[in-house]
């Protein structure tokens, strides 16, 4: 996705996000238990979202992958990560193909109509990426502009509310990209000629999605998350992937 953003901002490359098949990646999460007495915990994610989930060789790593491994460990379950398009994650969870959706997913009122969410585990932002010489200086300058987003994300929803803006889903040239703050930092760092605007576009929170009514799993996950927060393990996982500037 990072290459895609850089290319799309200069308006050259054609790329489709939709239609990417789902593939299964084994977790490297060191905490993953080999004792699968409690069965398998299937996590649906989109592994193009560093530092939360991305590929390192064949493996999906990142904050979410480590959290899932730690939660699965506490539940005595074996973790299996399924990589798919971001907008396939919700259907995977509601249909029962996956037990959890863990993908830097923002808790929104709309999503709560279709899935339940765990307690939140991270605070996040949507930010704006532009070319270094862009005349877009703040989110207020996005009116009338061509904005790139990833299909089905909160960036997609919020960009749709901007007056007279044209929203493109990572397959055309555009003048700005609305995307979550941490992946934005990674993309800007790895691609020349891009910058992130200082002012965030929105503030939001991430949580783990489970099928509506699956209270047993939800309670177990919240207990596990609570323990990870209290023991400082969650902070350790975050610090492993996000270095303070
Ligand atoms: N936080 C955003 C959302 O939930 C984007 C997540 C992602 O692209 N993985 O919509």
CSV table of N, CA, C and O in Angstrom, one decimal, residues 102-199:
chain,number,residue,atom,x,y,z
A,102,UNK,N,-9.3,-8.0,13.7
A,102,UNK,CA,-8.2,-7.2,14.4
A,102,UNK,C,-7.4,-6.6,13.4
A,102,UNK,O,-6.5,-7.2,12.8
A,103,UNK,N,-7.6,-5.3,13.1
A,103,UNK,CA,-7.0,-4.6,11.9
A,103,UNK,C,-6.9,-3.1,12.1
A,103,UNK,O,-7.3,-2.4,11.1
A,104,UNK,N,-6.5,-2.7,13.2
A,104,UNK,CA,-6.6,-1.2,13.4
A,104,UNK,C,-8.0,-0.7,13.2
A,104,UNK,O,-8.1,0.4,12.6
A,105,UNK,N,-9.0,-1.4,13.6
A,105,UNK,CA,-10.3,-1.1,13.2
A,105,UNK,C,-10.9,-0.1,14.2
A,105,UNK,O,-10.9,-0.2,15.4
A,106,UNK,N,-11.4,1.0,13.6
A,106,UNK,CA,-12.0,2.1,14.4
A,106,UNK,C,-13.4,1.7,14.8
A,106,UNK,O,-14.2,1.2,14.0
A,107,UNK,N,-13.7,2.0,16.1
A,107,UNK,CA,-15.0,1.7,16.6
A,107,UNK,C,-15.9,2.9,16.1
A,107,UNK,O,-15.7,4.0,16.3
A,108,UNK,N,-17.0,2.5,15.3
A,108,UNK,CA,-17.9,3.5,14.9
A,108,UNK,C,-19.3,3.1,15.2
A,108,UNK,O,-19.6,1.9,15.3
A,109,UNK,N,-20.2,4.0,15.2
A,109,UNK,CA,-21.7,3.7,15.5
A,109,UNK,C,-22.2,2.7,14.4
A,109,UNK,O,-22.9,1.8,14.7
A,110,UNK,N,-21.8,3.0,13.2
A,110,UNK,CA,-22.3,2.2,12.1
A,110,UNK,C,-21.8,0.7,12.2
A,110,UNK,O,-22.6,-0.2,12.0
A,111,UNK,N,-20.5,0.5,12.5
A,111,UNK,CA,-20.0,-0.8,12.7
A,111,UNK,C,-20.7,-1.5,13.9
A,111,UNK,O,-21.0,-2.7,13.8
A,112,UNK,N,-21.0,-0.8,14.9
A,112,UNK,CA,-21.6,-1.4,16.1
A,112,UNK,C,-23.0,-2.0,15.8
A,112,UNK,O,-23.6,-2.7,16.6
A,113,UNK,N,-23.6,-1.6,14.7
A,113,UNK,CA,-24.9,-2.2,14.3
A,113,UNK,C,-24.7,-3.6,13.8
A,113,UNK,O,-25.6,-4.4,13.8
A,114,UNK,N,-23.5,-3.9,13.3
A,114,UNK,CA,-23.2,-5.2,12.7
A,114,UNK,C,-22.3,-6.1,13.6
A,114,UNK,O,-22.3,-7.4,13.4
A,115,UNK,N,-21.4,-5.6,14.4
A,115,UNK,CA,-20.5,-6.4,15.2
A,115,UNK,C,-20.5,-5.8,16.6
A,115,UNK,O,-20.9,-4.7,16.8
A,116,UNK,N,-19.9,-6.6,17.5
A,116,UNK,CA,-19.6,-6.1,18.8
A,116,UNK,C,-18.1,-5.8,18.9
A,116,UNK,O,-17.4,-6.4,18.1
A,117,UNK,N,-17.7,-4.8,19.7
A,117,UNK,CA,-16.3,-4.5,19.9
A,117,UNK,C,-15.9,-4.7,21.3
A,117,UNK,O,-16.6,-4.5,22.2
A,118,UNK,N,-14.6,-5.2,21.4
A,118,UNK,CA,-14.0,-5.3,22.7
A,118,UNK,C,-13.7,-3.9,23.3
A,118,UNK,O,-14.0,-2.9,22.6
A,119,UNK,N,-13.2,-3.9,24.5
A,119,UNK,CA,-12.7,-2.6,25.0
A,119,UNK,C,-11.6,-2.1,24.0
A,119,UNK,O,-11.0,-2.9,23.3
A,120,UNK,N,-11.4,-0.8,24.0
A,120,UNK,CA,-10.4,-0.2,23.0
A,120,UNK,C,-9.0,-0.5,23.5
A,120,UNK,O,-8.8,-0.6,24.7
A,121,UNK,N,-8.1,-0.6,22.6
A,121,UNK,CA,-6.7,-0.9,22.9
A,121,UNK,C,-5.7,0.1,22.4
A,121,UNK,O,-4.5,0.1,22.7
A,122,UNK,N,-6.2,1.0,21.6
A,122,UNK,CA,-5.3,2.1,21.0
A,122,UNK,C,-6.1,3.3,20.7
A,122,UNK,O,-7.3,3.2,20.2
A,123,UNK,N,-5.5,4.5,20.8
A,123,UNK,CA,-6.1,5.7,20.4
A,123,UNK,C,-5.4,6.0,19.0
A,123,UNK,O,-4.3,5.8,18.8
A,124,UNK,N,-6.2,6.5,18.1
A,124,UNK,CA,-5.6,6.7,16.7
A,124,UNK,C,-6.2,8.0,16.2
A,124,UNK,O,-7.0,8.7,16.7
A,125,UNK,N,-5.6,8.4,15.0
A,125,UNK,CA,-6.1,9.6,14.3
A,125,UNK,C,-6.2,9.2,12.8
A,125,UNK,O,-5.7,8.2,12.4
A,126,UNK,N,-7.0,10.0,12.1
A,126,UNK,CA,-6.9,10.0,10.6
A,126,UNK,C,-6.1,11.3,10.3
A,126,UNK,O,-6.3,12.3,10.9
A,127,UNK,N,-5.1,11.1,9.4
A,127,UNK,CA,-4.3,12.3,9.1
A,127,UNK,C,-4.3,12.4,7.5
A,127,UNK,O,-4.9,11.6,6.8
A,128,UNK,N,-3.7,13.5,7.1
A,128,UNK,CA,-3.7,13.8,5.7
A,128,UNK,C,-2.3,13.7,5.2
A,128,UNK,O,-1.4,14.4,5.7
A,129,UNK,N,-2.0,12.9,4.1
A,129,UNK,CA,-0.7,12.9,3.4
A,129,UNK,C,-0.8,13.7,2.1
A,129,UNK,O,-1.8,13.5,1.4
A,130,UNK,N,0.1,14.5,1.9
A,130,UNK,CA,0.2,15.3,0.6
A,130,UNK,C,1.6,15.3,0.1
A,130,UNK,O,2.5,14.9,0.8
A,131,UNK,N,1.8,15.7,-1.2
A,131,UNK,CA,3.1,15.9,-1.7
A,131,UNK,C,3.8,17.1,-1.0
A,131,UNK,O,3.1,18.0,-0.5
A,132,UNK,N,5.1,17.0,-0.9
A,132,UNK,CA,5.8,18.0,-0.1
A,132,UNK,C,5.5,19.5,-0.6
A,132,UNK,O,5.4,20.4,0.3
A,133,UNK,N,5.3,19.6,-1.9
A,133,UNK,CA,5.1,21.0,-2.4
A,133,UNK,C,3.6,21.3,-2.5
A,133,UNK,O,3.2,22.3,-3.2
A,134,UNK,N,2.7,20.6,-1.8
A,134,UNK,CA,1.3,20.8,-1.9
A,134,UNK,C,0.8,22.1,-1.4
A,134,UNK,O,1.4,22.6,-0.4
A,135,UNK,N,-0.2,22.7,-1.9
A,135,UNK,CA,-0.8,23.9,-1.4
A,135,UNK,C,-1.8,23.5,-0.3
A,135,UNK,O,-2.5,24.4,0.3
A,136,UNK,N,-2.0,22.3,-0.1
A,136,UNK,CA,-3.0,21.8,1.0
A,136,UNK,C,-2.2,21.9,2.3
A,136,UNK,O,-1.2,21.2,2.5
A,137,UNK,N,-2.6,22.8,3.2
A,137,UNK,CA,-1.8,23.0,4.5
A,137,UNK,C,-2.6,22.5,5.7
A,137,UNK,O,-2.0,22.3,6.7
A,138,UNK,N,-3.9,22.3,5.6
A,138,UNK,CA,-4.6,21.8,6.7
A,138,UNK,C,-5.8,21.0,6.2
A,138,UNK,O,-6.2,21.2,5.0
A,139,UNK,N,-6.5,20.2,7.1
A,139,UNK,CA,-7.7,19.5,6.6
A,139,UNK,C,-8.7,20.4,6.0
A,139,UNK,O,-9.5,20.0,5.2
A,140,UNK,N,-8.8,21.7,6.4
A,140,UNK,CA,-9.8,22.6,5.9
A,140,UNK,C,-9.5,22.9,4.4
A,140,UNK,O,-10.4,23.4,3.7
A,141,UNK,N,-8.3,22.6,3.9
A,141,UNK,CA,-8.1,22.9,2.5
A,141,UNK,C,-8.5,21.7,1.6
A,141,UNK,O,-8.2,21.8,0.4
A,142,UNK,N,-9.2,20.7,2.1
A,142,UNK,CA,-9.5,19.6,1.3
A,142,UNK,C,-10.7,19.7,0.4
A,142,UNK,O,-11.0,18.9,-0.4
A,143,UNK,N,-11.5,20.8,0.7
A,143,UNK,CA,-12.7,21.0,-0.2
A,143,UNK,C,-12.3,21.1,-1.6
A,143,UNK,O,-11.2,21.6,-2.0
A,144,UNK,N,-13.1,20.4,-2.5
A,144,UNK,CA,-12.8,20.5,-3.9
A,144,UNK,C,-11.7,19.6,-4.4
A,144,UNK,O,-11.5,19.5,-5.6
A,145,UNK,N,-11.0,18.9,-3.5
A,145,UNK,CA,-9.8,18.2,-3.9
A,145,UNK,C,-10.2,16.7,-4.2
A,145,UNK,O,-11.2,16.2,-3.9
A,146,UNK,N,-9.2,16.1,-4.9
A,146,UNK,CA,-9.3,14.7,-5.2
A,146,UNK,C,-8.6,13.9,-4.0
A,146,UNK,O,-7.4,14.1,-3.8
A,147,UNK,N,-9.3,13.1,-3.3
A,147,UNK,CA,-8.8,12.5,-2.1
A,147,UNK,C,-8.7,11.0,-2.2
A,147,UNK,O,-9.7,10.4,-2.6
A,148,UNK,N,-7.6,10.4,-1.9
A,148,UNK,CA,-7.4,9.0,-1.9
A,148,UNK,C,-7.7,8.4,-0.6
A,148,UNK,O,-7.3,8.9,0.5
A,149,UNK,N,-8.4,7.2,-0.6
A,149,UNK,CA,-8.7,6.5,0.7
A,149,UNK,C,-8.6,5.0,0.4
A,149,UNK,O,-8.6,4.6,-0.7
A,150,UNK,N,-8.7,4.2,1.5
A,150,UNK,CA,-8.8,2.8,1.3
A,150,UNK,C,-10.3,2.5,1.5
A,150,UNK,O,-10.9,2.9,2.5
A,151,UNK,N,-10.8,1.7,0.6
A,151,UNK,CA,-12.2,1.3,0.6
A,151,UNK,C,-12.7,0.8,2.0
A,151,UNK,O,-12.1,-0.1,2.6
A,152,UNK,N,-13.8,1.4,2.5
A,152,UNK,CA,-14.4,0.9,3.7
A,152,UNK,C,-13.8,1.3,5.0
A,152,UNK,O,-14.2,0.9,6.0
A,153,UNK,N,-12.8,2.2,4.9
A,153,UNK,CA,-12.2,2.7,6.1
A,153,UNK,C,-12.9,4.0,6.6
A,153,UNK,O,-13.7,4.6,5.9
A,154,UNK,N,-12.5,4.4,7.8
A,154,UNK,CA,-13.1,5.6,8.3
A,154,UNK,C,-12.6,6.8,7.5
A,154,UNK,O,-13.3,7.8,7.3
A,155,UNK,N,-11.4,6.7,6.9
A,155,UNK,CA,-10.9,7.7,6.0
A,155,UNK,C,-11.8,7.9,4.8
A,155,UNK,O,-12.1,9.0,4.4
A,156,UNK,N,-12.3,6.8,4.3
A,156,UNK,CA,-13.3,6.8,3.2
A,156,UNK,C,-14.6,7.5,3.7
A,156,UNK,O,-15.1,8.4,2.9
A,157,UNK,N,-15.1,7.2,4.8
A,157,UNK,CA,-16.3,7.8,5.3
A,157,UNK,C,-16.2,9.3,5.5
A,157,UNK,O,-17.0,10.1,5.0
A,158,UNK,N,-15.1,9.7,6.2
A,158,UNK,CA,-14.9,11.1,6.5
A,158,UNK,C,-14.6,11.9,5.3
A,158,UNK,O,-15.1,13.1,5.1
A,159,UNK,N,-13.8,11.4,4.3
A,159,UNK,CA,-13.5,12.1,3.1
A,159,UNK,C,-14.8,12.3,2.3
A,159,UNK,O,-14.9,13.4,1.7
A,160,UNK,N,-15.7,11.4,2.4
A,160,UNK,CA,-17.0,11.5,1.7
A,160,UNK,C,-17.8,12.7,2.3
A,160,UNK,O,-18.7,13.2,1.6
A,161,UNK,N,-17.5,13.2,3.5
A,161,UNK,CA,-18.2,14.3,4.0
A,161,UNK,C,-17.6,15.7,3.6
A,161,UNK,O,-18.2,16.7,3.9
A,162,UNK,N,-16.5,15.7,3.0
A,162,UNK,CA,-15.8,16.9,2.7
A,162,UNK,C,-16.5,17.5,1.4
A,162,UNK,O,-16.7,16.9,0.4
A,163,UNK,N,-16.8,18.8,1.6
A,163,UNK,CA,-17.6,19.5,0.5
A,163,UNK,C,-16.8,19.5,-0.8
A,163,UNK,O,-15.7,19.8,-1.0
A,164,UNK,N,-17.6,19.0,-1.8
A,164,UNK,CA,-17.1,19.0,-3.2
A,164,UNK,C,-15.9,18.2,-3.5
A,164,UNK,O,-15.2,18.3,-4.5
A,165,UNK,N,-15.5,17.4,-2.5
A,165,UNK,CA,-14.3,16.5,-2.8
A,165,UNK,C,-14.7,15.3,-3.6
A,165,UNK,O,-15.8,14.8,-3.6
A,166,UNK,N,-13.7,14.8,-4.4
A,166,UNK,CA,-13.9,13.6,-5.1
A,166,UNK,C,-13.1,12.5,-4.4
A,166,UNK,O,-11.9,12.7,-4.2
A,167,UNK,N,-13.7,11.5,-4.0
A,167,UNK,CA,-13.1,10.4,-3.2
A,167,UNK,C,-12.7,9.2,-4.2
A,167,UNK,O,-13.6,8.7,-4.8
A,168,UNK,N,-11.4,8.9,-4.2
A,168,UNK,CA,-10.9,7.8,-5.1
A,168,UNK,C,-10.4,6.8,-4.1
A,168,UNK,O,-9.7,7.1,-3.1
A,169,UNK,N,-10.6,5.5,-4.5
A,169,UNK,CA,-10.1,4.4,-3.6
A,169,UNK,C,-8.8,3.8,-4.1
A,169,UNK,O,-8.8,2.7,-4.6
A,170,UNK,N,-7.7,4.5,-3.9
A,170,UNK,CA,-6.4,4.0,-4.2
A,170,UNK,C,-6.2,3.4,-5.6
A,170,UNK,O,-5.6,2.4,-5.7
A,171,UNK,N,-6.8,4.0,-6.5
A,171,UNK,CA,-6.6,3.5,-7.9
A,171,UNK,C,-6.5,4.6,-8.9
A,171,UNK,O,-6.4,4.3,-10.1
A,172,UNK,N,-6.5,5.8,-8.5
A,172,UNK,CA,-6.3,6.9,-9.4
A,172,UNK,C,-5.3,7.9,-8.8
A,172,UNK,O,-5.0,7.8,-7.7
A,173,UNK,N,-5.0,8.9,-9.6
A,173,UNK,CA,-4.1,10.0,-9.1
A,173,UNK,C,-5.0,10.9,-8.2
A,173,UNK,O,-6.1,11.1,-8.5
A,174,UNK,N,-4.4,11.3,-7.1
A,174,UNK,CA,-5.1,12.3,-6.3
A,174,UNK,C,-4.2,13.2,-5.6
A,174,UNK,O,-3.0,13.1,-5.7
A,175,UNK,N,-4.8,14.2,-4.9
A,175,UNK,CA,-4.0,15.3,-4.3
A,175,UNK,C,-3.7,15.1,-2.8
A,175,UNK,O,-2.8,15.8,-2.3
A,176,UNK,N,-4.4,14.3,-2.2
A,176,UNK,CA,-4.2,14.1,-0.8
A,176,UNK,C,-4.8,12.7,-0.4
A,176,UNK,O,-5.6,12.2,-1.1
A,177,UNK,N,-4.2,12.1,0.6
A,177,UNK,CA,-4.7,10.8,1.1
A,177,UNK,C,-5.1,11.0,2.6
A,177,UNK,O,-4.4,11.6,3.4
A,178,UNK,N,-6.3,10.5,2.9
A,178,UNK,CA,-6.7,10.4,4.3
A,178,UNK,C,-6.5,9.0,4.8
A,178,UNK,O,-7.1,8.1,4.3
A,179,UNK,N,-5.7,8.9,5.8
A,179,UNK,CA,-5.4,7.5,6.3
A,179,UNK,C,-5.0,7.6,7.8
A,179,UNK,O,-4.6,8.7,8.3
A,180,UNK,N,-5.0,6.5,8.5
A,180,UNK,CA,-4.6,6.4,9.9
A,180,UNK,C,-3.2,7.0,10.1
A,180,UNK,O,-2.3,6.7,9.3
A,181,UNK,N,-3.0,7.6,11.3
A,181,UNK,CA,-1.7,8.3,11.6
A,181,UNK,C,-0.5,7.4,11.6
A,181,UNK,O,0.5,7.8,11.0
A,182,UNK,N,-0.5,6.3,12.2
A,182,UNK,CA,0.7,5.5,12.3
A,182,UNK,C,1.2,4.9,11.0
A,182,UNK,O,2.3,5.0,10.6
A,183,UNK,N,0.3,4.3,10.2
A,183,UNK,CA,0.7,3.9,8.9
A,183,UNK,C,1.2,5.1,8.0
A,183,UNK,O,2.1,5.0,7.3
A,184,UNK,N,0.5,6.2,8.2
A,184,UNK,CA,0.9,7.4,7.5
A,184,UNK,C,2.4,7.7,7.7
A,184,UNK,O,3.1,8.0,6.8
A,185,UNK,N,2.8,7.7,9.0
A,185,UNK,CA,4.2,8.0,9.4
A,185,UNK,C,5.1,7.0,8.6
A,185,UNK,O,6.2,7.5,8.1
A,186,UNK,N,4.8,5.8,8.6
A,186,UNK,CA,5.6,4.8,7.9
A,186,UNK,C,5.7,5.1,6.4
A,186,UNK,O,6.8,5.1,5.8
A,187,UNK,N,4.6,5.4,5.8
A,187,UNK,CA,4.6,5.6,4.3
A,187,UNK,C,5.4,6.9,4.0
A,187,UNK,O,6.1,6.9,3.0
A,188,UNK,N,5.2,7.9,4.8
A,188,UNK,CA,5.9,9.2,4.5
A,188,UNK,C,7.4,9.0,4.7
A,188,UNK,O,8.2,9.5,3.9
A,189,UNK,N,7.8,8.2,5.7
A,189,UNK,CA,9.2,8.0,5.9
A,189,UNK,C,9.8,7.2,4.8
A,189,UNK,O,11.0,7.4,4.4
A,190,UNK,N,9.1,6.2,4.2
A,190,UNK,CA,9.6,5.4,3.2
A,190,UNK,C,9.5,5.9,1.8
A,190,UNK,O,10.0,5.3,0.9
A,191,UNK,N,8.8,7.0,1.6
A,191,UNK,CA,8.6,7.5,0.3
A,191,UNK,C,9.0,9.0,0.2
A,191,UNK,O,8.6,9.8,1.0
A,192,UNK,N,9.9,9.3,-0.8
A,192,UNK,CA,10.3,10.6,-0.9
A,192,UNK,C,9.2,11.5,-1.4
A,192,UNK,O,8.4,11.1,-2.2
A,193,UNK,N,9.3,12.8,-1.1
A,193,UNK,CA,8.4,13.8,-1.7
A,193,UNK,C,7.0,13.9,-1.0
A,193,UNK,O,6.2,14.6,-1.6
A,194,UNK,N,6.8,13.2,0.1
A,194,UNK,CA,5.5,13.2,0.7
A,194,UNK,C,5.6,13.8,2.1
A,194,UNK,O,6.7,13.7,2.7
A,195,UNK,N,4.6,14.4,2.6
A,195,UNK,CA,4.6,14.9,4.0
A,195,UNK,C,3.2,14.7,4.6
A,195,UNK,O,2.2,14.5,3.9
A,196,UNK,N,3.2,14.7,6.0
A,196,UNK,CA,1.9,14.5,6.7
A,196,UNK,C,1.6,15.9,7.2
A,196,UNK,O,2.4,16.6,7.8
A,197,UNK,N,0.3,16.3,7.1
A,197,UNK,CA,-0.1,17.6,7.7
A,197,UNK,C,0.0,17.5,9.2
A,197,UNK,O,-0.3,16.4,9.8
A,198,UNK,N,0.3,18.6,9.9
A,198,UNK,CA,0.4,18.6,11.3
A,198,UNK,C,-0.9,18.3,12.0
A,198,UNK,O,-1.0,17.6,13.0
A,199,UNK,N,-2.0,19.0,11.4
A,199,UNK,CA,-3.3,18.9,12.1
A,199,UNK,C,-4.0,17.6,11.7
A,199,UNK,O,-4.2,17.3,10.6
